[in-house]
Amino acid sequence: MIPSHRLALANLWVAVSAFTIASAMALMQALSRADLDLPFRTPKMYYLSVTAHGVLMAIVFTTFFIMALGYFFTERAFHRSIEQRTVGWISFGVATLGTLMASGAILLGKASVLYTFYPPLKAHPLFYIGATLLIVGSWGWSWVLIRTYLVWKRENPESRTPLAVHGMLATIIVWLLATVGVAAEALLLLIPWSLGFTEKIDPILARMLFWWFGHPLVYFWLIPAYVIWYTITPKVAGGKLFSDPLARLVFVMFIVLSTPVGFHHQLMDPGVDATWKLFHVFNTQLIIFPSMLTAFTIIASFEVAGRLKGARGWFDWLEKLPWGDPAFSSVALAMMIFAIGGWGGAINAAYGMNAMVHNTAWVQGHFHLTVGTATALTFMGFSYRLMPALTGRDLELGLLAIIQPYLWFMGMLLFSISNHLTGLQGMPRRIYQFQYGGSEIAQQWLPGTGISAVGGLFLFGSALCFAAVMLGTGLAGTKRPQKEIDFAEPIEPPGHKAMILDNMKVWTAIAIVLVIAAYALPIIQHLQLERFGARGLSPF
Amino acid sequence: MHVDLYERIWMWGATAIIVVFLISIGVTTFSQAFVPPSHIETIDPDEVRSHSEFGEPGVTIHADGSATVVVQAIMYAFLPREIHVPRGQPVTFRIATPDLIHGFQIAQTNGNAMVVPGYVTQFTTVFEEAGEYLIVCNEYCGIGHHNMFGTLIVEENPSAITGAER
Amino acid sequence: MSDDRVESSEPVEIGSHPKGTLAIVAVYGALFLLAWLVLYFFVFVPRGTLTP
């Protein structure tokens, strides 16, 4: 095992562990949807489990998996070791320590503030400090990869950046721009307040800083999944990447547009001017474009694969694709799900239309399609390649790996479509139960919540399959040399056309200008208000 | 940069879709038909309970038939617990909270707004159908969150409302 | 050498344009737009306006 593989593997194990614990938490929520009367199902346990599920899935699983992916892709693409491996290990230690602190606070019932942790809901200081350490750790990871890229660039000034690295750099730039917001929220507002140094906190300022981070966060989840779609899946399908420069264009568009969009999460907030909301909505709608482009390029790559295997008709190439290979089916199914997720997102961010769905069950239906499937299912499918490659062990329990993506797909359709519908019927998200004094309207939600509970059981089954395959492979797989993971070749090599797409300095500069345009004035205006602040409360 | 003809066609198609969305958003916005609740007014959360306006939540019917509803959102109720408003008239909600962030959502309508300590939430809407509506808190506010709800009754006959509140 | 030749001739071998892909995304794009507009006109608009 080359040393860096050990670093990537360590990150992968934390990701898998977080995923497994979070899945168990999800079971609790599925049972709550079915309104089953179980002894451990109490409001306290429910809100604790929602918090643990959200933090462990959306923050811990994703971040650690992406860190593993970043190390692996960078070394594989450059054919060289990463620079400053020690910094990588220290970052891993810091991030893991932070995760343990935050999870400990949550599991002890001291931080049931959900993964959005909006003040004046007040968690134990360990929660905020732990979350901050996780982010600091991810900065160390970012530094290692940027450093490795710069060293490579100096030695290969004329070469095209490998596409996988281009995508990971886009991920890192988006992440660094985004985490400025949450770091400011944690260091300036939350930590001093939770430690008792300050008495009051301004919830709207905190929400502005949180969503500065919170929406680019979703592209931090999505871009690495796209990197897998563009650089791995066409090869797995047996074909070639349809267009290399358009893939680069997509990553660049994400760098530029990911961050100046956060107010579309605050469309229903008081204290934020409607004009600024509109500006963020405009940017958000533009970001549909790179995903539409991705849909075409990836499907066309699959078509190429089918045609290389002899398909000639309109759709017979679909039959030629390796549907029995979970590394392929996971992505194909993730894309189908994301087709719906993108549509829902275009509604969430459609300014006034947000009032129809804001904070309803629709929202959880939505993001389980996006981060919960487009990202998570892609990551799971790629894990069936990554774990063997990192450990040098055979994939075990292959049958479970084959059915896992299909179980997830079915479960997510049931879970998510029903949540979209009950959301439109007015059901709020994140509620322990929904009697509402026997309201007739609340009764209408029952069929939908029942279906979502069944979906949840499918998902839990799928998650168990994934965990079993990971444990079986990682701990008990037969040790022998594994086939290397190869990147997909583009049909047409990028050559030296559109080199500007590789110039991260330019795109980062444009992105910074847009972030300033989107946030500087609103925050300055906000600070002019007579703000009273709110005292912390911990009713959980 | 070579782009396949079909992909080029799709790029125009995707652009057209986004333009349609932006036009729809633009029309609702600039016709002033829909403005998301974005009222800017601050209030000290510690004074909400004794505040001259929010300390006495209730409904006021104005001479022109429109109504103002003052609501106090607390853990875990909306005060007043039952709100009566006239049908077909502009109804302005003014909401404040002394404690945590809450959501104020009139289920199955577009009446949906965050209620944030330190700020006054305000929006105006018209109810075209008489009947009973469910108001739910849609932002997690602690262990009793799912018990936080209220009732809105849209009255056909406005005279039924006068003096019914406070 | 031979690799280059294969790569340049490939788009011809697979048919010059991805017609299946265009069909799929066109249908998807139409449904995407239509379903959005249906929600806009038949759910959102009837649910009433909000003004300041």
Short mmCIF file of N, CA, C and O in Angstrom, two decimals, chain A residues 178-271:
data_model
loop_
_atom_site.label_atom_id
_atom_site.label_comp_id
_atom_site.label_asym_id
_atom_site.label_seq_id
_atom_site.Cartn_x
_atom_site.Cartn_y
_atom_site.Cartn_z
N ALA A 178 -16.79 29.23 0.37
CA ALA A 178 -17.99 29.01 1.19
C ALA A 178 -17.67 29.04 2.67
O ALA A 178 -18.40 29.64 3.46
N THR A 179 -16.56 28.40 3.05
CA THR A 179 -16.31 28.23 4.48
C THR A 179 -15.90 29.54 5.15
O THR A 179 -15.92 29.61 6.38
N VAL A 180 -15.57 30.56 4.38
CA VAL A 180 -15.34 31.88 4.99
C VAL A 180 -16.58 32.29 5.78
O VAL A 180 -16.49 32.76 6.91
N GLY A 181 -17.76 32.05 5.17
CA GLY A 181 -19.01 32.44 5.81
C GLY A 181 -19.24 31.72 7.13
O GLY A 181 -19.49 32.33 8.17
N VAL A 182 -19.12 30.40 7.09
CA VAL A 182 -19.45 29.64 8.31
C VAL A 182 -18.36 29.81 9.36
O VAL A 182 -18.63 29.80 10.56
N ALA A 183 -17.11 30.02 8.91
CA ALA A 183 -16.04 30.26 9.88
C ALA A 183 -16.31 31.56 10.61
O ALA A 183 -16.14 31.66 11.84
N ALA A 184 -16.75 32.59 9.86
CA ALA A 184 -17.08 33.86 10.49
C ALA A 184 -18.23 33.67 11.48
O ALA A 184 -18.20 34.20 12.59
N GLU A 185 -19.23 32.90 11.05
CA GLU A 185 -20.37 32.67 11.95
C GLU A 185 -19.91 31.97 13.23
O GLU A 185 -20.28 32.37 14.33
N ALA A 186 -19.09 30.94 13.08
CA ALA A 186 -18.67 30.16 14.24
C ALA A 186 -17.74 30.96 15.15
O ALA A 186 -17.94 31.03 16.36
N LEU A 187 -16.73 31.60 14.55
CA LEU A 187 -15.71 32.24 15.37
C LEU A 187 -16.17 33.57 15.96
O LEU A 187 -15.84 33.90 17.09
N LEU A 188 -16.94 34.35 15.17
CA LEU A 188 -17.33 35.67 15.65
C LEU A 188 -18.62 35.63 16.46
O LEU A 188 -18.81 36.42 17.37
N LEU A 189 -19.53 34.72 16.08
CA LEU A 189 -20.83 34.74 16.75
C LEU A 189 -21.04 33.54 17.67
O LEU A 189 -21.25 33.68 18.86
N LEU A 190 -21.00 32.32 17.11
CA LEU A 190 -21.51 31.16 17.85
C LEU A 190 -20.62 30.74 19.02
O LEU A 190 -21.11 30.51 20.13
N ILE A 191 -19.31 30.62 18.78
CA ILE A 191 -18.46 30.08 19.84
C ILE A 191 -18.38 31.03 21.04
O ILE A 191 -18.61 30.61 22.18
N PRO A 192 -18.11 32.35 20.82
CA PRO A 192 -18.10 33.24 22.00
C PRO A 192 -19.43 33.24 22.75
O PRO A 192 -19.46 33.27 23.99
N TRP A 193 -20.51 33.14 22.00
CA TRP A 193 -21.85 33.17 22.60
C TRP A 193 -22.13 31.88 23.38
O TRP A 193 -22.62 31.91 24.50
N SER A 194 -21.73 30.73 22.82
CA SER A 194 -22.02 29.48 23.51
C SER A 194 -21.13 29.33 24.74
O SER A 194 -21.49 28.64 25.70
N LEU A 195 -19.97 29.97 24.73
CA LEU A 195 -19.09 29.92 25.90
C LEU A 195 -19.49 30.94 26.97
O LEU A 195 -18.90 30.99 28.04
N GLY A 196 -20.46 31.79 26.62
CA GLY A 196 -20.94 32.76 27.60
C GLY A 196 -20.23 34.10 27.57
O GLY A 196 -20.47 34.95 28.42
N PHE A 197 -19.33 34.32 26.61
CA PHE A 197 -18.64 35.61 26.51
C PHE A 197 -19.57 36.71 26.03
O PHE A 197 -19.40 37.88 26.36
N THR A 198 -20.51 36.34 25.17
CA THR A 198 -21.52 37.30 24.75
C THR A 198 -22.87 36.75 25.17
O THR A 198 -23.07 35.55 25.23
N GLU A 199 -23.80 37.68 25.41
CA GLU A 199 -25.08 37.25 25.94
C GLU A 199 -26.08 37.02 24.81
O GLU A 199 -26.88 36.10 24.84
N LYS A 200 -26.01 37.90 23.79
CA LYS A 200 -27.03 37.88 22.75
C LYS A 200 -26.39 37.68 21.38
O LYS A 200 -25.21 37.96 21.17
N ILE A 201 -27.22 37.24 20.46
CA ILE A 201 -26.73 36.95 19.13
C ILE A 201 -27.78 37.43 18.12
O ILE A 201 -28.98 37.39 18.41
N ASP A 202 -27.34 37.91 16.96
CA ASP A 202 -28.28 38.36 15.94
C ASP A 202 -28.60 37.20 14.99
O ASP A 202 -27.76 36.80 14.18
N PRO A 203 -29.80 36.65 15.07
CA PRO A 203 -30.11 35.45 14.29
C PRO A 203 -30.07 35.69 12.77
O PRO A 203 -29.71 34.78 12.03
N ILE A 204 -30.44 36.90 12.32
CA ILE A 204 -30.46 37.13 10.87
C ILE A 204 -29.03 37.22 10.33
O ILE A 204 -28.71 36.62 9.30
N LEU A 205 -28.15 37.89 11.06
CA LEU A 205 -26.75 37.95 10.62
C LEU A 205 -26.17 36.53 10.58
O LEU A 205 -25.49 36.14 9.63
N ALA A 206 -26.50 35.74 11.60
CA ALA A 206 -26.01 34.36 11.64
C ALA A 206 -26.54 33.57 10.45
O ALA A 206 -25.81 32.77 9.84
N ARG A 207 -27.79 33.79 10.08
CA ARG A 207 -28.36 33.05 8.95
C ARG A 207 -27.72 33.49 7.64
O ARG A 207 -27.50 32.67 6.74
N MET A 208 -27.42 34.79 7.51
CA MET A 208 -26.73 35.25 6.29
C MET A 208 -25.39 34.55 6.15
O MET A 208 -25.03 34.08 5.07
N LEU A 209 -24.65 34.48 7.25
CA LEU A 209 -23.32 33.86 7.19
C LEU A 209 -23.46 32.36 6.97
O LEU A 209 -22.68 31.74 6.24
N PHE A 210 -24.48 31.77 7.61
CA PHE A 210 -24.66 30.32 7.43
C PHE A 210 -24.95 29.98 5.98
O PHE A 210 -24.38 29.06 5.41
N TRP A 211 -25.85 30.73 5.34
CA TRP A 211 -26.23 30.38 3.95
C TRP A 211 -25.20 30.85 2.93
O TRP A 211 -25.21 30.37 1.80
N TRP A 212 -24.35 31.76 3.32
CA TRP A 212 -23.17 32.06 2.50
C TRP A 212 -22.42 30.74 2.29
O TRP A 212 -21.91 30.44 1.22
N PHE A 213 -22.38 29.94 3.39
CA PHE A 213 -21.74 28.63 3.35
C PHE A 213 -22.69 27.54 2.85
O PHE A 213 -22.31 26.66 2.07
N GLY A 214 -23.95 27.64 3.27
CA GLY A 214 -24.88 26.52 3.14
C GLY A 214 -25.24 26.14 1.72
O GLY A 214 -25.46 24.97 1.44
N HIS A 215 -25.32 27.11 0.82
CA HIS A 215 -25.64 26.69 -0.54
C HIS A 215 -24.45 26.24 -1.36
O HIS A 215 -24.51 25.20 -1.99
N PRO A 216 -23.33 26.99 -1.33
CA PRO A 216 -22.15 26.43 -2.01
C PRO A 216 -21.80 25.05 -1.46
O PRO A 216 -21.23 24.23 -2.18
N LEU A 217 -22.15 24.80 -0.20
CA LEU A 217 -21.95 23.46 0.36
C LEU A 217 -22.56 22.40 -0.55
O LEU A 217 -21.98 21.34 -0.75
N VAL A 218 -23.73 22.69 -1.14
CA VAL A 218 -24.35 21.66 -1.97
C VAL A 218 -23.54 21.43 -3.25
O VAL A 218 -23.54 20.33 -3.80
N TYR A 219 -22.83 22.45 -3.70
CA TYR A 219 -21.97 22.23 -4.88
C TYR A 219 -20.66 21.56 -4.47
O TYR A 219 -20.07 20.83 -5.27
N PHE A 220 -20.26 21.78 -3.22
CA PHE A 220 -19.13 21.02 -2.68
C PHE A 220 -19.47 19.52 -2.67
O PHE A 220 -18.61 18.68 -2.87
N TRP A 221 -20.74 19.20 -2.43
CA TRP A 221 -21.16 17.80 -2.51
C TRP A 221 -21.26 17.34 -3.96
O TRP A 221 -20.95 16.20 -4.30
N LEU A 222 -21.76 18.23 -4.80
CA LEU A 222 -22.12 17.81 -6.16
C LEU A 222 -20.93 17.73 -7.11
O LEU A 222 -20.85 16.81 -7.93
N ILE A 223 -20.01 18.70 -7.02
CA ILE A 223 -18.91 18.74 -8.00
C ILE A 223 -18.09 17.44 -7.97
O ILE A 223 -17.81 16.87 -9.03
N PRO A 224 -17.72 16.92 -6.78
CA PRO A 224 -16.97 15.65 -6.80
C PRO A 224 -17.76 14.50 -7.43
O PRO A 224 -17.18 13.64 -8.10
N ALA A 225 -19.09 14.51 -7.24
CA ALA A 225 -19.90 13.49 -7.90
C ALA A 225 -19.80 13.67 -9.42
O ALA A 225 -19.65 12.69 -10.17
N TYR A 226 -19.84 14.93 -9.86
CA TYR A 226 -19.68 15.19 -11.30
C TYR A 226 -18.29 14.75 -11.79
O TYR A 226 -18.14 14.30 -12.91
N VAL A 227 -17.28 14.94 -10.94
CA VAL A 227 -15.94 14.51 -11.32
C VAL A 227 -15.96 13.00 -11.61
O VAL A 227 -15.40 12.53 -12.60
N ILE A 228 -16.65 12.25 -10.75
CA ILE A 228 -16.77 10.80 -10.98
C ILE A 228 -17.54 10.55 -12.28
O ILE A 228 -17.14 9.73 -13.10
N TRP A 229 -18.64 11.28 -12.48
CA TRP A 229 -19.44 11.08 -13.70
C TRP A 229 -18.60 11.34 -14.95
O TRP A 229 -18.69 10.61 -15.93
N TYR A 230 -17.82 12.41 -14.92
CA TYR A 230 -17.08 12.80 -16.11
C TYR A 230 -15.83 11.95 -16.33
O TYR A 230 -15.47 11.64 -17.46
N THR A 231 -15.11 11.63 -15.24
CA THR A 231 -13.79 11.04 -15.45
C THR A 231 -13.76 9.52 -15.24
O THR A 231 -12.81 8.88 -15.65
N ILE A 232 -14.76 8.97 -14.58
CA ILE A 232 -14.75 7.53 -14.29
C ILE A 232 -15.85 6.79 -15.06
O ILE A 232 -15.60 5.79 -15.75
N THR A 233 -17.07 7.29 -14.94
CA THR A 233 -18.22 6.52 -15.43
C THR A 233 -18.20 6.23 -16.93
O THR A 233 -18.55 5.12 -17.33
N PRO A 234 -17.78 7.18 -17.80
CA PRO A 234 -17.75 6.83 -19.23
C PRO A 234 -16.87 5.60 -19.50
O PRO A 234 -17.22 4.74 -20.31
N LYS A 235 -15.79 5.50 -18.76
CA LYS A 235 -14.89 4.36 -18.90
C LYS A 235 -15.57 3.08 -18.38
O LYS A 235 -15.51 2.03 -19.01
N VAL A 236 -16.22 3.20 -17.22
CA VAL A 236 -16.93 2.05 -16.64
C VAL A 236 -18.00 1.56 -17.61
O VAL A 236 -18.23 0.37 -17.77
N ALA A 237 -18.64 2.53 -18.30
CA ALA A 237 -19.70 2.17 -19.25
C ALA A 237 -19.13 1.53 -20.50
O ALA A 237 -19.87 0.96 -21.30
N GLY A 238 -17.82 1.65 -20.69
CA GLY A 238 -17.21 1.07 -21.88
C GLY A 238 -17.05 2.06 -23.02
O GLY A 238 -16.89 1.67 -24.17
N GLY A 239 -17.09 3.35 -22.69
CA GLY A 239 -17.00 4.34 -23.76
C GLY A 239 -15.97 5.41 -23.45
O GLY A 239 -14.99 5.18 -22.76
N LYS A 240 -16.23 6.58 -23.99
CA LYS A 240 -15.31 7.70 -23.82
C LYS A 240 -16.09 8.92 -23.39
O LYS A 240 -17.29 9.01 -23.63
N LEU A 241 -15.35 9.86 -22.80
CA LEU A 241 -15.99 11.12 -22.41
C LEU A 241 -16.33 11.91 -23.67
O LEU A 241 -15.47 12.13 -24.53
N PHE A 242 -17.58 12.35 -23.77
CA PHE A 242 -18.05 12.96 -25.01
C PHE A 242 -17.39 14.30 -25.27
O PHE A 242 -17.09 14.64 -26.41
N SER A 243 -17.19 15.10 -24.21
CA SER A 243 -16.55 16.40 -24.43
C SER A 243 -15.73 16.81 -23.20
O SER A 243 -16.29 16.97 -22.12
N ASP A 244 -14.44 16.95 -23.40
CA ASP A 244 -13.58 17.38 -22.30
C ASP A 244 -13.71 18.88 -22.00
O ASP A 244 -13.90 19.26 -20.83
N PRO A 245 -13.67 19.75 -23.01
CA PRO A 245 -13.74 21.18 -22.68
C PRO A 245 -15.05 21.60 -22.02
O PRO A 245 -15.06 22.47 -21.15
N LEU A 246 -16.16 20.95 -22.40
CA LEU A 246 -17.43 21.33 -21.77
C LEU A 246 -17.45 20.90 -20.31
O LEU A 246 -18.05 21.56 -19.48
N ALA A 247 -16.77 19.79 -20.00
CA ALA A 247 -16.66 19.38 -18.59
C ALA A 247 -15.93 20.46 -17.81
O ALA A 247 -16.33 20.86 -16.72
N ARG A 248 -14.86 20.97 -18.41
CA ARG A 248 -14.10 22.05 -17.74
C ARG A 248 -14.96 23.30 -17.59
O ARG A 248 -14.92 23.99 -16.55
N LEU A 249 -15.74 23.59 -18.63
CA LEU A 249 -16.63 24.75 -18.57
C LEU A 249 -17.61 24.62 -17.40
O LEU A 249 -17.87 25.58 -16.66
N VAL A 250 -18.14 23.40 -17.23
CA VAL A 250 -19.08 23.15 -16.14
C VAL A 250 -18.42 23.43 -14.79
O VAL A 250 -18.98 24.14 -13.94
N PHE A 251 -17.23 22.91 -14.59
CA PHE A 251 -16.55 23.12 -13.30
C PHE A 251 -16.29 24.61 -13.07
O PHE A 251 -16.45 25.12 -11.96
N VAL A 252 -15.90 25.30 -14.12
CA VAL A 252 -15.62 26.73 -14.00
C VAL A 252 -16.89 27.51 -13.65
O VAL A 252 -16.88 28.42 -12.81
N MET A 253 -18.01 27.12 -14.27
CA MET A 253 -19.27 27.81 -13.97
C MET A 253 -19.64 27.62 -12.49
O MET A 253 -20.17 28.53 -11.85
N PHE A 254 -19.36 26.44 -11.97
CA PHE A 254 -19.64 26.22 -10.55
C PHE A 254 -18.76 27.10 -9.66
O PHE A 254 -19.22 27.62 -8.65
N ILE A 255 -17.50 27.26 -10.05
CA ILE A 255 -16.63 28.14 -9.25
C ILE A 255 -17.24 29.53 -9.18
O ILE A 255 -17.34 30.15 -8.12
N VAL A 256 -17.68 30.03 -10.34
CA VAL A 256 -18.14 31.41 -10.42
C VAL A 256 -19.49 31.60 -9.73
O VAL A 256 -19.72 32.58 -9.02
N LEU A 257 -20.41 30.64 -9.91
CA LEU A 257 -21.81 30.87 -9.51
C LEU A 257 -22.22 30.23 -8.19
O LEU A 257 -23.32 30.50 -7.70
N SER A 258 -21.38 29.40 -7.60
CA SER A 258 -21.83 28.63 -6.43
C SER A 258 -22.17 29.48 -5.21
O SER A 258 -23.08 29.14 -4.47
N THR A 259 -21.42 30.55 -4.99
CA THR A 259 -21.55 31.23 -3.71
C THR A 259 -22.55 32.39 -3.66
O THR A 259 -23.24 32.52 -2.65
N PRO A 260 -22.66 33.23 -4.70
CA PRO A 260 -23.54 34.41 -4.53
C PRO A 260 -25.02 34.06 -4.67
O PRO A 260 -25.76 34.70 -5.42
N VAL A 261 -25.47 33.01 -3.97
CA VAL A 261 -26.83 32.51 -4.14
C VAL A 261 -27.55 32.24 -2.83
O VAL A 261 -28.71 31.83 -2.82
N GLY A 262 -26.87 32.46 -1.70
CA GLY A 262 -27.37 31.97 -0.41
C GLY A 262 -28.74 32.50 0.01
O GLY A 262 -29.48 31.82 0.71
N PHE A 263 -29.10 33.72 -0.41
CA PHE A 263 -30.37 34.30 0.06
C PHE A 263 -31.58 33.53 -0.45
O PHE A 263 -32.69 33.74 0.04
N HIS A 264 -31.40 32.66 -1.43
CA HIS A 264 -32.59 31.90 -1.85
C HIS A 264 -33.02 30.90 -0.77
O HIS A 264 -34.07 30.30 -0.89
N HIS A 265 -32.19 30.75 0.26
CA HIS A 265 -32.63 29.98 1.43
C HIS A 265 -33.32 30.88 2.45
O HIS A 265 -33.84 30.40 3.44
N GLN A 266 -33.24 32.19 2.23
CA GLN A 266 -33.80 33.14 3.20
C GLN A 266 -34.91 33.97 2.57
O GLN A 266 -35.18 35.07 3.02
N LEU A 267 -35.53 33.42 1.51
CA LEU A 267 -36.56 34.20 0.81
C LEU A 267 -37.71 34.58 1.74
O LEU A 267 -38.34 35.61 1.56
N MET A 268 -37.97 33.75 2.75
CA MET A 268 -39.09 34.02 3.65
C MET A 268 -38.64 34.73 4.93
O MET A 268 -39.41 34.87 5.87
N ASP A 269 -37.38 35.17 4.96
CA ASP A 269 -36.86 35.83 6.17
C ASP A 269 -37.25 37.30 6.23
O ASP A 269 -37.16 38.01 5.23
N PRO A 270 -37.60 37.79 7.43
CA PRO A 270 -37.68 39.24 7.62
C PRO A 270 -36.27 39.81 7.70
O PRO A 270 -35.30 39.05 7.89
N GLY A 271 -36.14 41.12 7.53
CA GLY A 271 -34.84 41.75 7.75
C GLY A 271 -33.87 41.59 6.61
O GLY A 271 -32.72 42.00 6.73
#
